[in-house]
mmCIF file of C-alpha atoms in Angstrom:
data_model
loop_
_atom_site.group_PDB
_atom_site.id
_atom_site.type_symbol
_atom_site.label_atom_id
_atom_site.label_comp_id
_atom_site.label_asym_id
_atom_site.label_seq_id
_atom_site.Cartn_x
_atom_site.Cartn_y
_atom_site.Cartn_z
ATOM 1 C CA UNK A 1 140.773 290.762 59.383
ATOM 2 C CA UNK A 2 137.406 289.878 60.554
ATOM 3 C CA UNK A 3 138.459 289.446 63.870
ATOM 4 C CA UNK A 4 139.603 292.650 63.590
ATOM 5 C CA UNK A 5 136.468 294.554 62.649
ATOM 6 C CA UNK A 6 135.254 295.702 66.256
ATOM 7 C CA UNK A 7 131.020 296.910 64.937
ATOM 8 C CA UNK A 8 129.319 298.796 67.635
ATOM 9 C CA UNK A 9 126.432 296.624 68.297
ATOM 10 C CA UNK A 10 123.518 295.218 71.098
ATOM 11 C CA UNK A 11 121.899 292.772 68.446
ATOM 12 C CA UNK A 12 122.368 289.802 68.209
ATOM 13 C CA UNK A 13 121.007 290.038 65.197
ATOM 14 C CA UNK A 14 123.033 292.376 63.658
ATOM 15 C CA UNK A 15 125.900 290.337 64.671
ATOM 16 C CA UNK A 16 124.103 287.382 62.690
ATOM 17 C CA UNK A 17 123.850 289.049 59.766
ATOM 18 C CA UNK A 18 127.353 290.996 59.473
ATOM 19 C CA UNK A 19 128.919 287.588 58.472
ATOM 20 C CA UNK A 20 126.114 286.051 56.573
ATOM 21 C CA UNK A 21 127.761 289.288 54.046
ATOM 22 C CA UNK A 22 130.278 287.834 54.611
ATOM 23 C CA UNK A 23 129.561 284.138 53.713
ATOM 24 C CA UNK A 24 131.285 283.429 57.072
ATOM 25 C CA UNK A 25 129.197 279.790 59.113
ATOM 26 C CA UNK A 26 128.838 280.431 62.054
ATOM 27 C CA UNK A 27 128.550 276.882 64.057
ATOM 28 C CA UNK A 28 125.828 277.159 66.881
ATOM 29 C CA UNK A 29 124.114 280.227 65.846
ATOM 30 C CA UNK A 30 120.472 279.195 64.855
ATOM 31 C CA UNK A 31 118.347 281.676 63.061
ATOM 32 C CA UNK A 32 114.650 281.790 62.563
ATOM 33 C CA UNK A 33 112.486 284.580 61.826
ATOM 34 C CA UNK A 34 109.061 284.809 60.396
ATOM 35 C CA UNK A 35 106.967 287.802 59.350
ATOM 36 C CA UNK A 36 103.333 289.326 59.996
ATOM 37 C CA UNK A 37 102.736 291.258 57.017
ATOM 38 C CA UNK A 38 99.542 292.162 57.775
ATOM 39 C CA UNK A 39 100.885 294.352 60.586
ATOM 40 C CA UNK A 40 104.764 294.975 59.479
ATOM 41 C CA UNK A 41 106.058 293.591 62.663
ATOM 42 C CA UNK A 42 109.907 290.828 62.058
ATOM 43 C CA UNK A 43 110.299 288.676 64.607
ATOM 44 C CA UNK A 44 113.888 286.867 64.622
ATOM 45 C CA UNK A 45 114.820 283.920 66.846
ATOM 46 C CA UNK A 46 119.087 284.161 67.125
ATOM 47 C CA UNK A 47 119.875 281.641 69.047
ATOM 48 C CA UNK A 48 123.466 280.377 70.753
ATOM 49 C CA UNK A 49 123.607 276.931 71.558
ATOM 50 C CA UNK A 50 127.121 276.813 72.155
ATOM 51 C CA UNK A 51 130.599 278.676 73.584
ATOM 52 C CA UNK A 52 132.750 278.319 70.623
ATOM 53 C CA UNK A 53 129.339 280.407 69.230
ATOM 54 C CA UNK A 54 129.400 282.659 71.309
ATOM 55 C CA UNK A 55 133.145 283.219 71.222
ATOM 56 C CA UNK A 56 132.656 283.737 67.683
ATOM 57 C CA UNK A 57 129.387 286.005 67.166
ATOM 58 C CA UNK A 58 130.877 288.203 70.813
ATOM 59 C CA UNK A 59 127.551 287.495 72.526
ATOM 60 C CA UNK A 60 126.798 285.288 75.574
ATOM 61 C CA UNK A 61 125.209 281.697 74.890
ATOM 62 C CA UNK A 62 121.198 282.156 74.879
ATOM 63 C CA UNK A 63 118.186 282.789 73.126
ATOM 64 C CA UNK A 64 118.068 287.045 71.284
ATOM 65 C CA UNK A 65 114.643 287.625 70.485
ATOM 66 C CA UNK A 66 114.380 290.889 68.550
ATOM 67 C CA UNK A 67 111.199 292.226 67.499
ATOM 68 C CA UNK A 68 111.529 295.290 65.380
ATOM 69 C CA UNK A 69 108.320 296.936 63.196
ATOM 70 C CA UNK A 70 108.938 300.677 61.837
ATOM 71 C CA UNK A 71 105.438 301.984 62.171
ATOM 72 C CA UNK A 72 106.626 301.360 66.252
ATOM 73 C CA UNK A 73 107.467 305.222 65.423
ATOM 74 C CA UNK A 74 104.579 306.389 64.918
ATOM 75 C CA UNK A 75 102.216 307.468 67.755
ATOM 76 C CA UNK A 76 99.284 305.218 67.322
ATOM 77 C CA UNK A 77 97.741 302.869 70.050
ATOM 78 C CA UNK A 78 96.779 299.947 69.241
ATOM 79 C CA UNK A 79 99.774 299.363 67.141
ATOM 80 C CA UNK A 80 102.344 299.634 70.839
ATOM 81 C CA UNK A 81 99.282 296.935 72.776
ATOM 82 C CA UNK A 82 100.026 295.293 69.811
ATOM 83 C CA UNK A 83 103.580 295.281 70.386
ATOM 84 C CA UNK A 84 102.981 295.024 74.142
ATOM 85 C CA UNK A 85 101.302 292.215 74.201
ATOM 86 C CA UNK A 86 104.368 290.551 71.738
ATOM 87 C CA UNK A 87 106.854 291.328 74.893
ATOM 88 C CA UNK A 88 104.740 290.123 77.700
ATOM 89 C CA UNK A 89 104.202 287.076 74.647
ATOM 90 C CA UNK A 90 108.086 286.800 74.503
ATOM 91 C CA UNK A 91 108.580 287.242 78.559
ATOM 92 C CA UNK A 92 106.307 283.480 79.225
ATOM 93 C CA UNK A 93 108.428 282.009 76.883
ATOM 94 C CA UNK A 94 111.857 282.832 77.717
ATOM 95 C CA UNK A 95 110.610 282.187 81.347
ATOM 96 C CA UNK A 96 108.709 279.220 81.749
ATOM 97 C CA UNK A 97 110.876 277.514 82.292
ATOM 98 C CA UNK A 98 110.884 278.955 86.370
ATOM 99 C CA UNK A 99 109.729 277.419 88.832
ATOM 100 C CA UNK A 100 107.332 279.613 92.011
ATOM 101 C CA UNK A 101 104.689 277.855 93.884
ATOM 102 C CA UNK A 102 102.203 280.638 93.698
ATOM 103 C CA UNK A 103 103.223 284.631 94.206
ATOM 104 C CA UNK A 104 106.152 285.106 91.410
ATOM 105 C CA UNK A 105 108.778 287.458 92.381
ATOM 106 C CA UNK A 106 110.042 290.435 90.073
ATOM 107 C CA UNK A 107 112.779 293.061 89.913
ATOM 108 C CA UNK A 108 112.744 295.139 87.335
ATOM 109 C CA UNK A 109 116.167 297.438 86.801
ATOM 110 C CA UNK A 110 116.547 300.760 84.953
ATOM 111 C CA UNK A 111 119.522 301.099 83.654
ATOM 112 C CA UNK A 112 120.914 304.570 82.347
ATOM 113 C CA UNK A 113 120.853 308.689 82.774
ATOM 114 C CA UNK A 114 117.656 309.782 83.592
ATOM 115 C CA UNK A 115 119.648 313.159 82.711
ATOM 116 C CA UNK A 116 120.653 311.798 79.357
ATOM 117 C CA UNK A 117 117.770 311.652 77.405
ATOM 118 C CA UNK A 118 118.628 308.537 74.746
ATOM 119 C CA UNK A 119 119.762 307.106 77.381
ATOM 120 C CA UNK A 120 116.776 307.411 79.741
ATOM 121 C CA UNK A 121 114.694 304.282 78.481
ATOM 122 C CA UNK A 122 114.880 301.611 81.704
ATOM 123 C CA UNK A 123 114.449 305.085 84.298
ATOM 124 C CA UNK A 124 111.078 305.516 82.321
ATOM 125 C CA UNK A 125 109.999 301.252 82.116
ATOM 126 C CA UNK A 126 110.392 302.216 85.544
ATOM 127 C CA UNK A 127 108.366 305.323 86.541
ATOM 128 C CA UNK A 128 105.629 303.345 84.609
ATOM 129 C CA UNK A 129 105.541 299.841 85.828
ATOM 130 C CA UNK A 130 102.515 298.357 88.591
ATOM 131 C CA UNK A 131 105.041 298.289 92.017
ATOM 132 C CA UNK A 132 103.081 295.779 94.746
ATOM 133 C CA UNK A 133 105.609 294.326 96.518
ATOM 134 C CA UNK A 134 105.600 296.639 99.325
ATOM 135 C CA UNK A 135 101.689 296.612 99.023
ATOM 136 C CA UNK A 136 102.392 293.089 100.314
ATOM 137 C CA UNK A 137 104.387 292.777 102.432
ATOM 138 C CA UNK A 138 102.239 295.276 104.521
ATOM 139 C CA UNK A 139 98.788 294.360 103.624
ATOM 140 C CA UNK A 140 99.432 290.224 102.723
ATOM 141 C CA UNK A 141 98.463 289.539 99.321
ATOM 142 C CA UNK A 142 94.689 290.247 99.848
ATOM 143 C CA UNK A 143 95.022 293.618 99.729
ATOM 144 C CA UNK A 144 95.726 293.395 96.046
ATOM 145 C CA UNK A 145 92.299 291.476 95.581
ATOM 146 C CA UNK A 146 93.290 288.218 94.301
ATOM 147 C CA UNK A 147 94.204 285.179 96.106
ATOM 148 C CA UNK A 148 98.217 284.807 94.328
ATOM 149 C CA UNK A 149 99.768 288.265 94.188
ATOM 150 C CA UNK A 150 102.917 288.621 92.477
ATOM 151 C CA UNK A 151 105.975 290.608 93.820
ATOM 152 C CA UNK A 152 107.369 293.325 91.548
ATOM 153 C CA UNK A 153 109.651 295.640 92.540
ATOM 154 C CA UNK A 154 111.919 298.430 90.841
ATOM 155 C CA UNK A 155 114.907 299.812 90.932
ATOM 156 C CA UNK A 156 116.589 303.117 89.390
ATOM 157 C CA UNK A 157 120.898 302.388 90.386
ATOM 158 C CA UNK A 158 122.003 305.532 87.821
ATOM 159 C CA UNK A 159 125.684 305.334 86.497
ATOM 160 C CA UNK A 160 128.570 304.879 87.480
ATOM 161 C CA UNK A 161 129.304 308.257 87.020
ATOM 162 C CA UNK A 162 126.860 308.988 89.269
ATOM 163 C CA UNK A 163 126.964 306.575 92.618
ATOM 164 C CA UNK A 164 130.616 306.470 92.398
ATOM 165 C CA UNK A 165 130.103 302.256 92.357
ATOM 166 C CA UNK A 166 129.140 300.039 89.326
ATOM 167 C CA UNK A 167 126.106 299.015 88.261
ATOM 168 C CA UNK A 168 125.863 294.426 89.253
ATOM 169 C CA UNK A 169 127.318 295.904 92.933
ATOM 170 C CA UNK A 170 124.541 297.985 94.038
ATOM 171 C CA UNK A 171 121.938 295.262 92.181
ATOM 172 C CA UNK A 172 124.165 291.792 93.343
ATOM 173 C CA UNK A 173 122.639 293.914 97.364
ATOM 174 C CA UNK A 174 119.768 294.044 96.618
ATOM 175 C CA UNK A 175 118.826 290.747 95.370
ATOM 176 C CA UNK A 176 121.002 289.408 98.082
ATOM 177 C CA UNK A 177 118.408 291.167 100.581
ATOM 178 C CA UNK A 178 114.910 290.910 98.517
ATOM 179 C CA UNK A 179 115.860 287.738 96.899
ATOM 180 C CA UNK A 180 114.085 287.913 93.683
ATOM 181 C CA UNK A 181 112.594 284.527 91.120
ATOM 182 C CA UNK A 182 114.700 287.159 88.231
ATOM 183 C CA UNK A 183 115.546 289.936 87.386
ATOM 184 C CA UNK A 184 114.463 292.116 84.280
ATOM 185 C CA UNK A 185 117.002 294.483 83.561
ATOM 186 C CA UNK A 186 116.096 297.598 80.397
ATOM 187 C CA UNK A 187 119.195 299.474 79.342
ATOM 188 C CA UNK A 188 119.363 301.631 75.873
ATOM 189 C CA UNK A 189 121.465 299.830 72.813
ATOM 190 C CA UNK A 190 123.290 300.440 70.092
ATOM 191 C CA UNK A 191 122.986 299.821 66.425
ATOM 192 C CA UNK A 192 124.273 298.938 63.830
ATOM 193 C CA UNK A 193 121.911 300.143 61.509
ATOM 194 C CA UNK A 194 120.515 303.430 61.818
ATOM 195 C CA UNK A 195 116.470 302.242 59.975
ATOM 196 C CA UNK A 196 116.623 299.944 63.432
ATOM 197 C CA UNK A 197 116.726 303.274 65.935
ATOM 198 C CA UNK A 198 113.912 303.651 68.030
ATOM 199 C CA UNK A 199 111.836 300.087 66.063
ATOM 200 C CA UNK A 200 113.065 297.900 67.458
ATOM 201 C CA UNK A 201 113.595 296.007 70.779
ATOM 202 C CA UNK A 202 115.733 292.874 71.848
ATOM 203 C CA UNK A 203 114.446 290.956 74.563
ATOM 204 C CA UNK A 204 117.510 287.640 75.889
ATOM 205 C CA UNK A 205 117.974 285.497 78.912
ATOM 206 C CA UNK A 206 121.216 285.747 78.716
ATOM 207 C CA UNK A 207 121.482 288.891 80.831
ATOM 208 C CA UNK A 208 122.376 292.606 79.694
ATOM 209 C CA UNK A 209 126.331 294.390 79.818
ATOM 210 C CA UNK A 210 125.361 298.323 80.389
ATOM 211 C CA UNK A 211 127.648 300.681 77.837
ATOM 212 C CA UNK A 212 129.119 298.128 76.064
ATOM 213 C CA UNK A 213 127.361 299.375 72.562
ATOM 214 C CA UNK A 214 129.139 302.195 73.149
ATOM 215 C CA UNK A 215 132.459 301.128 74.216
ATOM 216 C CA UNK A 216 131.783 301.438 78.851
ATOM 217 C CA UNK A 217 132.876 297.900 79.618
ATOM 218 C CA UNK A 218 131.002 297.136 82.550
ATOM 219 C CA UNK A 219 130.627 293.729 85.203
ATOM 220 C CA UNK A 220 126.892 292.778 82.704
ATOM 221 C CA UNK A 221 124.052 291.158 84.958
ATOM 222 C CA UNK A 222 124.504 288.532 83.897
ATOM 223 C CA UNK A 223 122.955 285.077 85.705
ATOM 224 C CA UNK A 224 126.249 284.248 86.466
ATOM 225 C CA UNK A 225 126.784 287.104 88.756
ATOM 226 C CA UNK A 226 123.604 287.644 90.459
ATOM 227 C CA UNK A 227 122.355 284.242 91.128
ATOM 228 C CA UNK A 228 119.318 284.679 88.780
ATOM 229 C CA UNK A 229 117.690 283.927 86.064
ATOM 230 C CA UNK A 230 118.075 287.861 83.787
ATOM 231 C CA UNK A 231 115.851 288.487 81.640
ATOM 232 C CA UNK A 232 117.919 291.595 79.357
ATOM 233 C CA UNK A 233 114.915 294.093 77.622
ATOM 234 C CA UNK A 234 117.005 296.880 75.113
ATOM 235 C CA UNK A 235 115.877 299.249 72.353
ATOM 236 C CA UNK A 236 118.534 301.081 70.195
ATOM 237 C CA UNK A 237 118.591 304.253 69.917
ATOM 238 C CA UNK A 238 121.831 305.409 69.099
ATOM 239 C CA UNK A 239 124.663 305.067 66.249
ATOM 240 C CA UNK A 240 128.450 304.784 65.508
ATOM 241 C CA UNK A 241 128.988 307.771 63.417
ATOM 242 C CA UNK A 242 131.249 305.407 61.773
ATOM 243 C CA UNK A 243 128.740 303.514 60.935
ATOM 244 C CA UNK A 244 126.627 306.461 59.123
ATOM 245 C CA UNK A 245 129.122 308.213 56.845
ATOM 246 C CA UNK A 246 130.441 303.771 56.024
ATOM 247 C CA UNK A 247 126.794 303.608 54.874
ATOM 248 C CA UNK A 248 126.782 306.572 53.227
ATOM 249 C CA UNK A 249 130.362 305.354 51.395
ATOM 250 C CA UNK A 250 128.254 301.735 50.185
ATOM 251 C CA UNK A 251 126.001 304.545 48.649
ATOM 252 C CA UNK A 252 129.144 306.737 46.534
ATOM 253 C CA UNK A 253 130.440 303.530 45.560
ATOM 254 C CA UNK A 254 126.615 301.979 44.248
ATOM 255 C CA UNK A 255 126.356 306.375 42.473
ATOM 256 C CA UNK A 256 130.427 305.282 41.000
ATOM 257 C CA UNK A 257 129.349 302.066 39.036
ATOM 258 C CA UNK A 258 126.853 303.451 37.708
ATOM 259 C CA UNK A 259 128.513 306.509 35.892
ATOM 260 C CA UNK A 260 130.251 305.287 32.667
ATOM 261 C CA UNK A 261 133.111 307.569 33.757
ATOM 262 C CA UNK A 262 134.053 306.880 38.034
ATOM 263 C CA UNK A 263 132.727 303.133 37.386
ATOM 264 C CA UNK A 264 136.520 301.601 37.739
ATOM 265 C CA UNK A 265 137.302 303.753 40.704
ATOM 266 C CA UNK A 266 133.945 302.213 42.479
ATOM 267 C CA UNK A 267 134.628 298.630 41.309
ATOM 268 C CA UNK A 268 137.930 299.641 43.068
ATOM 269 C CA UNK A 269 136.018 300.503 46.172
ATOM 270 C CA UNK A 270 133.675 297.781 45.816
ATOM 271 C CA UNK A 271 136.841 295.092 45.852
ATOM 272 C CA UNK A 272 137.197 295.993 49.851
ATOM 273 C CA UNK A 273 135.625 294.009 52.404
ATOM 274 C CA UNK A 274 132.648 295.145 55.342
ATOM 275 C CA UNK A 275 135.381 294.997 57.629
ATOM 276 C CA UNK A 276 138.285 296.952 55.522
ATOM 277 C CA UNK A 277 135.769 299.488 54.573
ATOM 278 C CA UNK A 278 134.241 300.170 57.691
ATOM 279 C CA UNK A 279 138.311 300.292 59.576
ATOM 280 C CA UNK A 280 139.023 303.161 56.242
ATOM 281 C CA UNK A 281 136.032 304.590 57.002
ATOM 282 C CA UNK A 282 137.376 305.122 61.181
ATOM 283 C CA UNK A 283 140.880 306.359 60.353
ATOM 284 C CA UNK A 284 139.586 308.648 58.327
ATOM 285 C CA UNK A 285 137.142 310.517 60.657
ATOM 286 C CA UNK A 286 138.991 310.383 63.508
ATOM 287 C CA UNK A 287 140.155 311.842 66.164
ATOM 288 C CA UNK A 288 136.878 314.227 65.797
ATOM 289 C CA UNK A 289 133.941 312.132 64.450
ATOM 290 C CA UNK A 290 135.637 308.823 65.990
ATOM 291 C CA UNK A 291 133.404 307.074 69.290
ATOM 292 C CA UNK A 292 130.489 309.970 68.213
ATOM 293 C CA UNK A 293 127.475 308.152 68.741
ATOM 294 C CA UNK A 294 124.130 310.176 67.234
ATOM 295 C CA UNK A 295 120.366 310.151 67.869
ATOM 296 C CA UNK A 296 117.208 311.576 66.213
ATOM 297 C CA UNK A 297 115.741 314.120 66.566
ATOM 298 C CA UNK A 298 112.717 313.623 68.257
ATOM 299 C CA UNK A 299 114.453 311.267 71.055
ATOM 300 C CA UNK A 300 112.508 312.755 73.268
ATOM 301 C CA UNK A 301 109.107 311.813 71.580
ATOM 302 C CA UNK A 302 110.403 308.131 70.948
ATOM 303 C CA UNK A 303 112.281 307.406 74.604
ATOM 304 C CA UNK A 304 108.344 308.265 76.534
ATOM 305 C CA UNK A 305 106.896 306.392 74.097
ATOM 306 C CA UNK A 306 108.654 303.299 73.629
ATOM 307 C CA UNK A 307 109.837 303.025 77.369
ATOM 308 C CA UNK A 308 105.577 303.404 78.486
ATOM 309 C CA UNK A 309 104.934 300.203 75.242
ATOM 310 C CA UNK A 310 108.038 298.501 77.075
ATOM 311 C CA UNK A 311 106.276 299.125 81.017
ATOM 312 C CA UNK A 312 102.699 297.803 79.213
ATOM 313 C CA UNK A 313 104.114 294.564 78.108
ATOM 314 C CA UNK A 314 105.844 293.697 81.192
ATOM 315 C CA UNK A 315 102.412 294.413 83.313
ATOM 316 C CA UNK A 316 100.622 292.936 81.065
ATOM 317 C CA UNK A 317 103.354 289.920 81.589
ATOM 318 C CA UNK A 318 103.256 290.229 85.593
ATOM 319 C CA UNK A 319 99.281 290.135 85.169
ATOM 320 C CA UNK A 320 98.463 287.192 83.029
ATOM 321 C CA UNK A 321 100.981 284.740 85.187
ATOM 322 C CA UNK A 322 99.688 286.186 88.015
ATOM 323 C CA UNK A 323 95.613 284.784 86.383
ATOM 324 C CA UNK A 324 97.951 281.504 85.407
ATOM 325 C CA UNK A 325 98.569 281.385 88.798
ATOM 326 C CA UNK A 326 95.030 282.192 90.529
ATOM 327 C CA UNK A 327 94.059 278.902 87.819
ATOM 328 C CA UNK A 328 96.817 276.419 88.714
#
């Protein structure tokens, strides 16, 4: 039954949690956690080290860094600056092995549809980046006022419904022409848990698969498809409607178990495992709500706020790596 339990989530952390809740041990997958109690920031590293672990998790081999910050929803500039600094450190950790001579050439891909707010994260991040490639190419690195200047370029390729092309086809052509050292792809994700919406950032060196969380399986942007390292950055902005109903069902079961009259009903429902309950919910809400995805009502402001935080983290990383080149 567990093999058929197809939960809609892009977060490796939630996949690992699902197996832990079912008391299933996954070989080849390592979980590390650290918690900053003062800032209420939890950082989780899920390292998928073997192909067997990758097959079980349904995620490629790689490292998945997840930052959870409940206060990310608040318009606190100082707090968001700290998150941007964490993002910069994560990128340094994942890209530490890339060997470059002087300047670092980076292509940032803003995935998603600008006209659909929950899917506009990638384009918004691209809007706020400090783009330098055209200046360096036109006037030389000294036009930036420094001896070593990173070449930063960005593209917002749109979605297949707008272009008629797979995103990976567009990016492959750009990579062949511009030859970046690394591609950083930013996209909106789907989560399993509603409390992670707009409060979680996942960064991975395994690339990214556009639309996978909502069932639109497209060719991934990975090292295998682009022939350069690919870093995926994502924020969950939507959750499957079946997930919300399933969470409500869990609360209902707890309420039934606390009632003397209906306690037996609650115990029967509790005997179902997580996979069975989720499949039952999907059957009950089909076809009207099955396949529907939900987003918070303040999504407009949240996407703008978080996209700026991520872009500042990227700009900070580019600036820091530039300074390291000068010092080197």
